[in-house]
mmCIF file of C-alpha atoms in Angstrom:
data_model
loop_
_atom_site.group_PDB
_atom_site.id
_atom_site.type_symbol
_atom_site.label_atom_id
_atom_site.label_comp_id
_atom_site.label_asym_id
_atom_site.label_seq_id
_atom_site.Cartn_x
_atom_site.Cartn_y
_atom_site.Cartn_z
ATOM 1 C CA UNK A 76 88.150 88.721 180.401
ATOM 2 C CA UNK A 77 87.313 92.121 181.868
ATOM 3 C CA UNK A 78 88.869 93.247 185.119
ATOM 4 C CA UNK A 79 88.295 96.096 187.550
ATOM 5 C CA UNK A 80 87.466 99.371 185.878
ATOM 6 C CA UNK A 81 86.286 97.610 182.712
ATOM 7 C CA UNK A 82 89.808 97.172 181.286
ATOM 8 C CA UNK A 83 91.028 93.990 179.680
ATOM 9 C CA UNK A 84 93.387 91.923 181.788
ATOM 10 C CA UNK A 85 94.975 90.505 178.616
ATOM 11 C CA UNK A 86 96.758 93.763 177.861
ATOM 12 C CA UNK A 87 98.163 95.143 181.105
ATOM 13 C CA UNK A 88 100.904 97.704 180.922
ATOM 14 C CA UNK A 89 103.652 95.484 182.273
ATOM 15 C CA UNK A 90 106.667 97.622 181.418
ATOM 16 C CA UNK A 91 108.515 99.050 184.368
ATOM 17 C CA UNK A 92 108.773 102.337 182.458
ATOM 18 C CA UNK A 93 107.831 103.634 179.026
ATOM 19 C CA UNK A 94 108.729 106.486 176.750
ATOM 20 C CA UNK A 95 107.920 110.135 177.302
ATOM 21 C CA UNK A 96 106.156 110.398 173.928
ATOM 22 C CA UNK A 97 103.797 107.568 174.789
ATOM 23 C CA UNK A 98 103.102 109.077 178.183
ATOM 24 C CA UNK A 99 102.219 112.410 176.601
ATOM 25 C CA UNK A 100 99.846 110.633 174.210
ATOM 26 C CA UNK A 101 98.077 109.000 177.153
ATOM 27 C CA UNK A 102 97.432 112.286 178.983
ATOM 28 C CA UNK A 103 93.752 113.246 179.075
ATOM 29 C CA UNK A 104 94.143 116.425 177.039
ATOM 30 C CA UNK A 105 90.418 117.177 177.250
ATOM 31 C CA UNK A 106 90.862 117.417 181.014
ATOM 32 C CA UNK A 107 93.882 119.692 180.577
ATOM 33 C CA UNK A 108 91.882 121.901 178.188
ATOM 34 C CA UNK A 109 89.014 122.200 180.680
ATOM 35 C CA UNK A 110 91.466 123.150 183.436
ATOM 36 C CA UNK A 111 93.006 125.847 181.210
ATOM 37 C CA UNK A 112 89.569 127.199 180.282
ATOM 38 C CA UNK A 113 88.631 127.402 183.958
ATOM 39 C CA UNK A 114 91.859 129.276 184.697
ATOM 40 C CA UNK A 115 90.931 131.640 181.860
ATOM 41 C CA UNK A 116 87.587 132.294 183.542
ATOM 42 C CA UNK A 117 89.499 133.028 186.725
ATOM 43 C CA UNK A 118 91.770 135.489 184.924
ATOM 44 C CA UNK A 119 88.757 137.340 183.478
ATOM 45 C CA UNK A 120 87.024 137.485 186.871
ATOM 46 C CA UNK A 121 90.130 138.726 188.678
ATOM 47 C CA UNK A 122 90.796 141.290 185.929
ATOM 48 C CA UNK A 123 87.282 142.614 186.538
ATOM 49 C CA UNK A 124 87.738 142.483 190.323
ATOM 50 C CA UNK A 125 90.632 144.939 189.958
ATOM 51 C CA UNK A 126 88.463 147.349 188.000
ATOM 52 C CA UNK A 127 89.737 146.308 184.579
ATOM 53 C CA UNK A 128 93.412 145.858 185.391
ATOM 54 C CA UNK A 129 95.723 142.832 185.416
ATOM 55 C CA UNK A 130 97.178 144.103 188.684
ATOM 56 C CA UNK A 131 97.203 143.103 191.475
ATOM 57 C CA UNK A 132 95.296 139.839 190.995
ATOM 58 C CA UNK A 133 94.970 138.542 187.429
ATOM 59 C CA UNK A 134 98.575 138.754 186.238
ATOM 60 C CA UNK A 135 100.125 137.117 189.287
ATOM 61 C CA UNK A 136 97.422 134.419 189.217
ATOM 62 C CA UNK A 137 98.191 133.700 185.557
ATOM 63 C CA UNK A 138 101.915 133.379 186.279
ATOM 64 C CA UNK A 139 101.166 130.984 189.141
ATOM 65 C CA UNK A 140 98.856 128.921 186.961
ATOM 66 C CA UNK A 141 101.382 128.604 184.134
ATOM 67 C CA UNK A 142 104.009 127.364 186.572
ATOM 68 C CA UNK A 143 101.505 124.996 188.196
ATOM 69 C CA UNK A 144 100.424 123.681 184.783
ATOM 70 C CA UNK A 145 104.015 122.746 183.928
ATOM 71 C CA UNK A 146 104.315 121.101 187.344
ATOM 72 C CA UNK A 147 101.075 119.175 186.758
ATOM 73 C CA UNK A 148 102.320 117.779 183.446
ATOM 74 C CA UNK A 149 105.692 116.885 184.966
ATOM 75 C CA UNK A 150 103.979 114.935 187.753
ATOM 76 C CA UNK A 151 101.805 113.227 185.126
ATOM 77 C CA UNK A 152 104.974 111.735 183.633
ATOM 78 C CA UNK A 153 106.032 110.185 186.960
ATOM 79 C CA UNK A 154 105.195 106.496 187.370
ATOM 80 C CA UNK A 155 102.221 106.162 189.696
ATOM 81 C CA UNK A 156 103.941 103.246 191.442
ATOM 82 C CA UNK A 157 106.722 105.604 192.488
ATOM 83 C CA UNK A 158 104.158 108.152 193.694
ATOM 84 C CA UNK A 159 102.497 105.428 195.745
ATOM 85 C CA UNK A 160 105.759 104.843 197.599
ATOM 86 C CA UNK A 161 105.696 108.527 198.625
ATOM 87 C CA UNK A 162 102.151 108.384 200.008
ATOM 88 C CA UNK A 163 102.863 107.921 203.697
ATOM 89 C CA UNK A 164 105.983 110.116 203.715
ATOM 90 C CA UNK A 165 103.806 112.816 202.133
ATOM 91 C CA UNK A 166 101.161 112.327 204.846
ATOM 92 C CA UNK A 167 103.848 112.661 207.525
ATOM 93 C CA UNK A 168 105.207 115.799 205.825
ATOM 94 C CA UNK A 169 101.701 117.261 205.812
ATOM 95 C CA UNK A 170 101.286 116.621 209.535
ATOM 96 C CA UNK A 171 104.696 118.170 210.281
ATOM 97 C CA UNK A 172 103.746 121.248 208.234
ATOM 98 C CA UNK A 173 100.464 121.552 210.139
ATOM 99 C CA UNK A 174 102.405 121.406 213.412
ATOM 100 C CA UNK A 175 104.905 123.958 212.081
ATOM 101 C CA UNK A 176 102.197 126.400 211.029
ATOM 102 C CA UNK A 177 100.828 126.366 214.599
ATOM 103 C CA UNK A 178 104.179 127.623 215.871
ATOM 104 C CA UNK A 179 105.679 129.594 212.989
ATOM 105 C CA UNK A 180 102.659 130.527 210.890
ATOM 106 C CA UNK A 181 101.358 134.059 210.545
ATOM 107 C CA UNK A 182 97.827 135.154 211.318
ATOM 108 C CA UNK A 183 95.484 136.245 208.543
ATOM 109 C CA UNK A 184 91.767 137.020 208.909
ATOM 110 C CA UNK A 185 91.846 135.767 212.485
ATOM 111 C CA UNK A 186 93.377 132.360 211.746
ATOM 112 C CA UNK A 187 96.912 130.973 211.681
ATOM 113 C CA UNK A 188 96.819 128.986 208.437
ATOM 114 C CA UNK A 189 99.806 130.183 206.413
ATOM 115 C CA UNK A 190 103.555 130.017 206.710
ATOM 116 C CA UNK A 191 106.426 131.180 204.512
ATOM 117 C CA UNK A 192 108.914 128.587 203.270
ATOM 118 C CA UNK A 193 111.848 129.806 201.151
ATOM 119 C CA UNK A 194 109.954 132.980 200.356
ATOM 120 C CA UNK A 195 106.811 131.106 199.252
ATOM 121 C CA UNK A 196 103.563 131.338 201.234
ATOM 122 C CA UNK A 197 102.185 127.867 201.942
ATOM 123 C CA UNK A 198 98.877 126.730 203.423
ATOM 124 C CA UNK A 199 99.580 123.181 204.664
ATOM 125 C CA UNK A 200 95.900 122.329 205.165
ATOM 126 C CA UNK A 201 95.346 122.534 201.389
ATOM 127 C CA UNK A 202 98.196 120.120 200.691
ATOM 128 C CA UNK A 203 97.056 117.785 203.460
ATOM 129 C CA UNK A 204 93.883 116.807 201.614
ATOM 130 C CA UNK A 205 95.912 115.429 198.700
ATOM 131 C CA UNK A 206 98.418 113.728 200.981
ATOM 132 C CA UNK A 207 95.592 112.133 202.967
ATOM 133 C CA UNK A 208 93.942 110.733 199.823
ATOM 134 C CA UNK A 209 97.287 109.262 198.764
ATOM 135 C CA UNK A 210 97.876 107.708 202.188
ATOM 136 C CA UNK A 211 94.371 106.220 202.343
ATOM 137 C CA UNK A 212 94.790 104.786 198.844
ATOM 138 C CA UNK A 213 98.094 103.206 199.832
ATOM 139 C CA UNK A 214 96.623 101.736 203.037
ATOM 140 C CA UNK A 215 93.593 100.156 201.354
ATOM 141 C CA UNK A 216 95.143 99.196 198.005
ATOM 142 C CA UNK A 217 95.284 95.495 198.873
ATOM 143 C CA UNK A 218 92.594 95.352 201.559
ATOM 144 C CA UNK A 219 90.245 92.377 201.403
ATOM 145 C CA UNK A 220 86.500 92.580 202.149
ATOM 146 C CA UNK A 221 87.179 90.900 205.470
ATOM 147 C CA UNK A 222 89.736 93.565 206.392
ATOM 148 C CA UNK A 223 87.548 96.532 205.370
ATOM 149 C CA UNK A 224 84.814 95.057 207.538
ATOM 150 C CA UNK A 225 87.114 94.773 210.559
ATOM 151 C CA UNK A 226 87.192 97.712 212.996
ATOM 152 C CA UNK A 227 90.712 96.710 214.023
ATOM 153 C CA UNK A 228 91.982 97.093 210.446
ATOM 154 C CA UNK A 229 90.060 100.326 209.787
ATOM 155 C CA UNK A 230 91.032 102.010 213.071
ATOM 156 C CA UNK A 231 94.548 103.122 211.959
ATOM 157 C CA UNK A 232 93.009 104.763 208.887
ATOM 158 C CA UNK A 233 90.541 106.636 211.088
ATOM 159 C CA UNK A 234 93.407 107.911 213.232
ATOM 160 C CA UNK A 235 95.269 108.993 210.081
ATOM 161 C CA UNK A 236 92.228 111.113 209.171
ATOM 162 C CA UNK A 237 91.581 112.513 212.648
ATOM 163 C CA UNK A 238 95.143 113.743 213.252
ATOM 164 C CA UNK A 239 95.176 116.305 210.411
ATOM 165 C CA UNK A 240 91.527 117.194 211.063
ATOM 166 C CA UNK A 241 92.292 118.136 214.674
ATOM 167 C CA UNK A 242 95.362 120.142 213.659
ATOM 168 C CA UNK A 243 93.367 122.029 211.015
ATOM 169 C CA UNK A 244 90.572 122.728 213.507
ATOM 170 C CA UNK A 245 93.130 124.318 215.812
ATOM 171 C CA UNK A 246 94.118 126.915 213.167
ATOM 172 C CA UNK A 247 91.026 127.364 213.237
ATOM 173 C CA UNK A 248 89.674 126.290 209.845
ATOM 174 C CA UNK A 249 86.407 124.416 210.226
ATOM 175 C CA UNK A 250 85.517 124.307 206.529
ATOM 176 C CA UNK A 251 88.811 122.768 205.415
ATOM 177 C CA UNK A 252 88.772 120.336 208.344
ATOM 178 C CA UNK A 253 85.326 119.072 207.317
ATOM 179 C CA UNK A 254 86.417 118.700 203.676
ATOM 180 C CA UNK A 255 89.561 116.842 204.793
ATOM 181 C CA UNK A 256 87.456 114.409 206.787
ATOM 182 C CA UNK A 257 85.035 113.994 203.882
ATOM 183 C CA UNK A 258 87.879 113.202 201.464
ATOM 184 C CA UNK A 259 89.256 110.552 203.814
ATOM 185 C CA UNK A 260 85.797 109.076 204.402
ATOM 186 C CA UNK A 261 85.097 108.940 200.650
ATOM 187 C CA UNK A 262 88.288 106.976 199.997
ATOM 188 C CA UNK A 263 87.359 104.585 202.813
ATOM 189 C CA UNK A 264 83.887 104.082 201.332
ATOM 190 C CA UNK A 265 85.436 103.464 197.931
ATOM 191 C CA UNK A 266 87.702 100.858 199.514
ATOM 192 C CA UNK A 267 84.682 98.966 200.833
ATOM 193 C CA UNK A 268 84.406 100.162 204.437
ATOM 194 C CA UNK A 269 80.823 99.647 205.680
ATOM 195 C CA UNK A 270 78.649 102.644 204.816
ATOM 196 C CA UNK A 271 76.474 102.240 207.893
ATOM 197 C CA UNK A 272 79.471 103.031 210.132
ATOM 198 C CA UNK A 273 79.458 106.507 208.603
ATOM 199 C CA UNK A 274 75.667 106.737 208.935
ATOM 200 C CA UNK A 275 75.968 106.057 212.657
ATOM 201 C CA UNK A 276 78.709 108.687 212.935
ATOM 202 C CA UNK A 277 76.512 111.224 211.119
ATOM 203 C CA UNK A 278 73.653 110.583 213.546
ATOM 204 C CA UNK A 279 75.990 111.001 216.524
ATOM 205 C CA UNK A 280 77.278 114.326 215.132
ATOM 206 C CA UNK A 281 73.705 115.519 214.529
ATOM 207 C CA UNK A 282 72.665 114.627 218.086
ATOM 208 C CA UNK A 283 75.745 116.361 219.502
ATOM 209 C CA UNK A 284 75.309 119.471 217.316
ATOM 210 C CA UNK A 285 74.162 121.745 220.203
ATOM 211 C CA UNK A 286 77.190 120.756 222.277
ATOM 212 C CA UNK A 287 79.509 121.224 219.275
ATOM 213 C CA UNK A 288 78.002 124.675 218.672
ATOM 214 C CA UNK A 289 78.826 125.786 222.222
ATOM 215 C CA UNK A 290 82.491 124.913 221.697
ATOM 216 C CA UNK A 291 82.865 126.836 218.431
ATOM 217 C CA UNK A 292 84.816 130.076 218.186
ATOM 218 C CA UNK A 293 82.800 133.282 218.435
ATOM 219 C CA UNK A 294 83.210 134.097 214.720
ATOM 220 C CA UNK A 295 82.069 130.574 213.792
ATOM 221 C CA UNK A 296 78.934 130.959 215.923
ATOM 222 C CA UNK A 297 78.317 134.325 214.271
ATOM 223 C CA UNK A 298 78.499 132.736 210.815
ATOM 224 C CA UNK A 299 75.903 130.143 211.752
ATOM 225 C CA UNK A 300 73.633 132.745 213.355
ATOM 226 C CA UNK A 301 73.874 134.986 210.291
ATOM 227 C CA UNK A 302 73.180 132.006 208.023
ATOM 228 C CA UNK A 303 69.947 131.410 209.894
ATOM 229 C CA UNK A 304 69.032 135.112 209.973
ATOM 230 C CA UNK A 305 71.125 137.275 207.588
ATOM 231 C CA UNK A 306 69.065 140.386 208.325
ATOM 232 C CA UNK A 307 69.929 140.402 212.024
ATOM 233 C CA UNK A 308 73.171 142.341 211.378
ATOM 234 C CA UNK A 309 73.007 143.737 207.814
ATOM 235 C CA UNK A 310 75.931 146.140 208.241
ATOM 236 C CA UNK A 311 78.098 143.784 210.249
ATOM 237 C CA UNK A 312 78.341 139.998 210.152
ATOM 238 C CA UNK A 313 75.493 139.716 207.637
ATOM 239 C CA UNK A 314 76.906 142.251 205.168
ATOM 240 C CA UNK A 315 78.897 139.777 203.075
ATOM 241 C CA UNK A 316 76.088 137.369 202.306
ATOM 242 C CA UNK A 317 73.528 140.138 201.718
ATOM 243 C CA UNK A 318 75.771 141.862 199.165
ATOM 244 C CA UNK A 319 76.558 138.493 197.574
ATOM 245 C CA UNK A 320 72.857 137.742 197.045
ATOM 246 C CA UNK A 321 72.276 141.218 195.605
ATOM 247 C CA UNK A 322 75.074 140.654 193.075
ATOM 248 C CA UNK A 323 73.785 137.202 192.149
ATOM 249 C CA UNK A 324 70.288 138.506 191.555
ATOM 250 C CA UNK A 325 71.250 141.702 189.740
ATOM 251 C CA UNK A 326 72.865 139.788 186.870
ATOM 252 C CA UNK A 327 69.539 138.526 185.556
ATOM 253 C CA UNK A 328 69.636 136.154 182.589
ATOM 254 C CA UNK A 329 72.294 137.857 180.481
ATOM 255 C CA UNK A 330 74.290 139.902 183.010
ATOM 256 C CA UNK A 331 75.165 143.567 183.228
ATOM 257 C CA UNK A 332 78.128 143.173 180.897
ATOM 258 C CA UNK A 333 81.813 142.506 181.447
ATOM 259 C CA UNK A 334 83.404 145.172 183.662
ATOM 260 C CA UNK A 335 79.983 146.763 184.204
ATOM 261 C CA UNK A 336 78.761 144.951 187.318
ATOM 262 C CA UNK A 337 77.642 147.647 189.762
ATOM 263 C CA UNK A 338 78.189 145.616 192.934
ATOM 264 C CA UNK A 339 81.668 144.704 191.753
ATOM 265 C CA UNK A 340 82.866 147.979 190.253
ATOM 266 C CA UNK A 341 81.484 150.069 193.146
ATOM 267 C CA UNK A 342 83.221 147.760 195.647
ATOM 268 C CA UNK A 343 80.116 146.583 197.463
ATOM 269 C CA UNK A 344 81.192 142.964 197.090
ATOM 270 C CA UNK A 345 83.237 141.602 200.019
ATOM 271 C CA UNK A 346 86.346 139.501 199.371
ATOM 272 C CA UNK A 347 85.387 139.583 195.700
ATOM 273 C CA UNK A 348 88.751 138.311 194.505
ATOM 274 C CA UNK A 349 88.724 135.259 196.784
ATOM 275 C CA UNK A 350 85.723 133.619 198.476
ATOM 276 C CA UNK A 351 83.043 135.596 196.601
ATOM 277 C CA UNK A 352 84.587 135.634 193.118
ATOM 278 C CA UNK A 353 81.619 133.754 191.627
ATOM 279 C CA UNK A 354 79.394 136.757 192.343
ATOM 280 C CA UNK A 355 81.413 138.747 189.761
ATOM 281 C CA UNK A 356 80.681 136.100 187.128
ATOM 282 C CA UNK A 357 76.984 135.968 188.030
ATOM 283 C CA UNK A 358 76.566 139.738 188.026
ATOM 284 C CA UNK A 359 78.434 140.455 184.801
ATOM 285 C CA UNK A 360 77.505 137.363 182.754
ATOM 286 C CA UNK A 361 74.139 136.525 184.285
ATOM 287 C CA UNK A 362 72.367 133.203 184.600
ATOM 288 C CA UNK A 363 73.626 131.793 181.302
ATOM 289 C CA UNK A 364 77.230 132.728 182.010
ATOM 290 C CA UNK A 365 76.973 131.192 185.474
ATOM 291 C CA UNK A 366 75.540 127.980 184.050
ATOM 292 C CA UNK A 367 78.410 127.793 181.553
ATOM 293 C CA UNK A 368 80.982 128.078 184.350
ATOM 294 C CA UNK A 369 79.111 125.525 186.455
ATOM 295 C CA UNK A 370 79.093 123.192 183.463
ATOM 296 C CA UNK A 371 82.862 123.600 183.106
ATOM 297 C CA UNK A 372 83.385 122.862 186.796
ATOM 298 C CA UNK A 373 81.174 119.774 186.648
ATOM 299 C CA UNK A 374 82.929 118.663 183.461
ATOM 300 C CA UNK A 375 86.227 118.630 185.322
ATOM 301 C CA UNK A 376 84.610 116.699 188.179
ATOM 302 C CA UNK A 377 83.135 114.154 185.734
ATOM 303 C CA UNK A 378 86.466 113.641 183.965
ATOM 304 C CA UNK A 379 88.202 113.183 187.327
ATOM 305 C CA UNK A 380 85.684 110.531 188.372
ATOM 306 C CA UNK A 381 86.072 108.906 184.951
ATOM 307 C CA UNK A 382 89.786 108.508 185.671
ATOM 308 C CA UNK A 383 88.873 106.740 188.914
ATOM 309 C CA UNK A 384 86.430 104.421 187.145
ATOM 310 C CA UNK A 385 88.763 103.583 184.247
ATOM 311 C CA UNK A 386 91.814 102.789 186.370
ATOM 312 C CA UNK A 387 92.674 99.098 186.678
ATOM 313 C CA UNK A 388 94.603 99.267 189.960
ATOM 314 C CA UNK A 389 93.026 99.930 193.345
ATOM 315 C CA UNK A 390 95.513 102.587 194.449
ATOM 316 C CA UNK A 391 94.791 104.746 191.414
ATOM 317 C CA UNK A 392 91.029 104.322 191.742
ATOM 318 C CA UNK A 393 91.009 105.325 195.392
ATOM 319 C CA UNK A 394 93.364 108.307 195.047
ATOM 320 C CA UNK A 395 91.523 109.567 191.951
ATOM 321 C CA UNK A 396 88.268 109.227 193.888
ATOM 322 C CA UNK A 397 89.709 111.342 196.708
ATOM 323 C CA UNK A 398 91.071 114.017 194.344
ATOM 324 C CA UNK A 399 87.796 114.226 192.409
ATOM 325 C CA UNK A 400 85.790 114.466 195.633
ATOM 326 C CA UNK A 401 88.066 117.171 197.001
ATOM 327 C CA UNK A 402 87.579 119.291 193.863
ATOM 328 C CA UNK A 403 83.818 118.707 193.939
ATOM 329 C CA UNK A 404 83.611 119.738 197.595
ATOM 330 C CA UNK A 405 85.672 122.876 196.877
ATOM 331 C CA UNK A 406 83.069 123.861 194.281
ATOM 332 C CA UNK A 407 80.017 122.756 196.256
ATOM 333 C CA UNK A 408 80.994 124.516 199.481
ATOM 334 C CA UNK A 409 82.074 127.772 197.830
ATOM 335 C CA UNK A 410 79.043 128.050 195.555
ATOM 336 C CA UNK A 411 76.623 127.094 198.342
ATOM 337 C CA UNK A 412 78.293 129.679 200.562
ATOM 338 C CA UNK A 413 77.924 132.591 198.129
ATOM 339 C CA UNK A 414 74.288 131.625 197.514
ATOM 340 C CA UNK A 415 73.509 131.587 201.218
ATOM 341 C CA UNK A 416 72.752 127.857 201.306
ATOM 342 C CA UNK A 417 75.373 127.142 203.983
ATOM 343 C CA UNK A 418 77.239 129.359 206.475
ATOM 344 C CA UNK A 419 80.063 131.469 205.069
ATOM 345 C CA UNK A 420 83.494 129.817 205.303
ATOM 346 C CA UNK A 421 86.946 130.403 203.901
ATOM 347 C CA UNK A 422 86.775 127.931 201.011
ATOM 348 C CA UNK A 423 87.893 129.321 197.612
ATOM 349 C CA UNK A 424 86.508 128.446 194.190
ATOM 350 C CA UNK A 425 89.339 126.391 192.646
ATOM 351 C CA UNK A 426 91.331 127.964 189.795
ATOM 352 C CA UNK A 427 89.075 131.037 189.870
ATOM 353 C CA UNK A 428 89.602 132.543 193.318
ATOM 354 C CA UNK A 429 92.810 134.498 193.865
ATOM 355 C CA UNK A 430 95.432 132.701 195.925
ATOM 356 C CA UNK A 431 98.562 130.686 195.362
ATOM 357 C CA UNK A 432 98.263 127.938 197.985
ATOM 358 C CA UNK A 433 94.874 126.615 196.898
ATOM 359 C CA UNK A 434 95.782 126.823 193.206
ATOM 360 C CA UNK A 435 99.063 124.978 193.724
ATOM 361 C CA UNK A 436 97.417 122.296 195.866
ATOM 362 C CA UNK A 437 94.674 121.711 193.273
ATOM 363 C CA UNK A 438 97.179 121.493 190.415
ATOM 364 C CA UNK A 439 99.400 119.104 192.383
ATOM 365 C CA UNK A 440 96.338 116.924 192.858
ATOM 366 C CA UNK A 441 95.559 117.132 189.154
ATOM 367 C CA UNK A 442 99.154 116.117 188.418
ATOM 368 C CA UNK A 443 98.708 112.951 190.489
ATOM 369 C CA UNK A 444 95.328 112.417 188.786
ATOM 370 C CA UNK A 445 96.945 112.634 185.338
ATOM 371 C CA UNK A 446 99.701 110.249 186.434
ATOM 372 C CA UNK A 447 96.944 107.810 187.402
ATOM 373 C CA UNK A 448 95.336 108.294 183.978
ATOM 374 C CA UNK A 449 98.620 107.862 182.106
ATOM 375 C CA UNK A 450 99.533 104.769 184.140
ATOM 376 C CA UNK A 451 95.965 103.511 184.533
ATOM 377 C CA UNK A 452 96.742 99.921 183.541
ATOM 378 C CA UNK A 453 100.129 99.333 185.163
ATOM 379 C CA UNK A 454 100.545 96.422 187.519
ATOM 380 C CA UNK A 455 101.718 97.040 191.058
ATOM 381 C CA UNK A 456 104.363 94.588 192.267
ATOM 382 C CA UNK A 457 103.384 92.449 195.220
ATOM 383 C CA UNK A 458 106.674 93.103 197.006
ATOM 384 C CA UNK A 459 109.989 94.751 196.362
ATOM 385 C CA UNK A 460 110.958 97.887 194.527
ATOM 386 C CA UNK A 461 110.025 98.914 190.999
#
């Protein structure tokens, strides 16, 4: 008899806990290898961004990644049933951090998105996406088709998504707010919530787009205007995307060579260590190098979705779906942005762009994902503690 996720129901993992050695054997080491390779690509790109030096970007990013990798593997060893019990407390912590950053956060690039806790700079909006996926998975883990089709049952989940979205919009951070909403909506769809509800919402947003545009911040309007006509301000608001396209095109098929990209080394590229880091790869390694990196990114996405599909319990499937979608949207938005396919926004390329908050948030999510993979066939108790 085959159950959800294609796993046999005759061999569930019934133990309340099992040995560390067995847990390590059940880790998806191919996924871990892909993550390490992607971090290696990031190190090479950041080394080049600094003109061929490990300082100030590559070395500190490598140290952060090594610490985050250990953290990821430690989380992978934690029973997913225990993590599930932390889902709503984590969501509440995320909301409190978003409220705290509004009052105590410091301004960077025109937005108040970061705050320092115990000497560590934290961006709560990045953590909130993981916490939201966990909370949505916990809410819908035992939902019946009748419940997912009931607006009364779904309404609290919608509120749980809207609260962090509104707080993130107030930073302001439109890109992350949209991704947060998309992650929550994806988990709801995976739980069985009617797809046509979202279709109606999309139509309403499209119809209201002119009104929404009028209420955007001035810099957000400028980004949309430049997206539609980059040449209207080539030395001002349009400079970033114009230089990005020049770098992408100048790499050709084989690239200009590592550390020999003219746009990069002559400092024409804007924010080359963060939002536009992919332009370094495209310029120095060309089309084939870019395709290789894209293949690595999509490999990680595919393995993350595989974890969702192979998990026997609903909580794991839904949370893995949210984590995989979050990573995919990171990649999609950043790459579309640097290619001029969507307006420029402050969304980094995960594990490649310089920055501690995004890297830590992604690796925390991967830790939960690996815990789901390790404990993919455990049984959740109906009531009571583990």
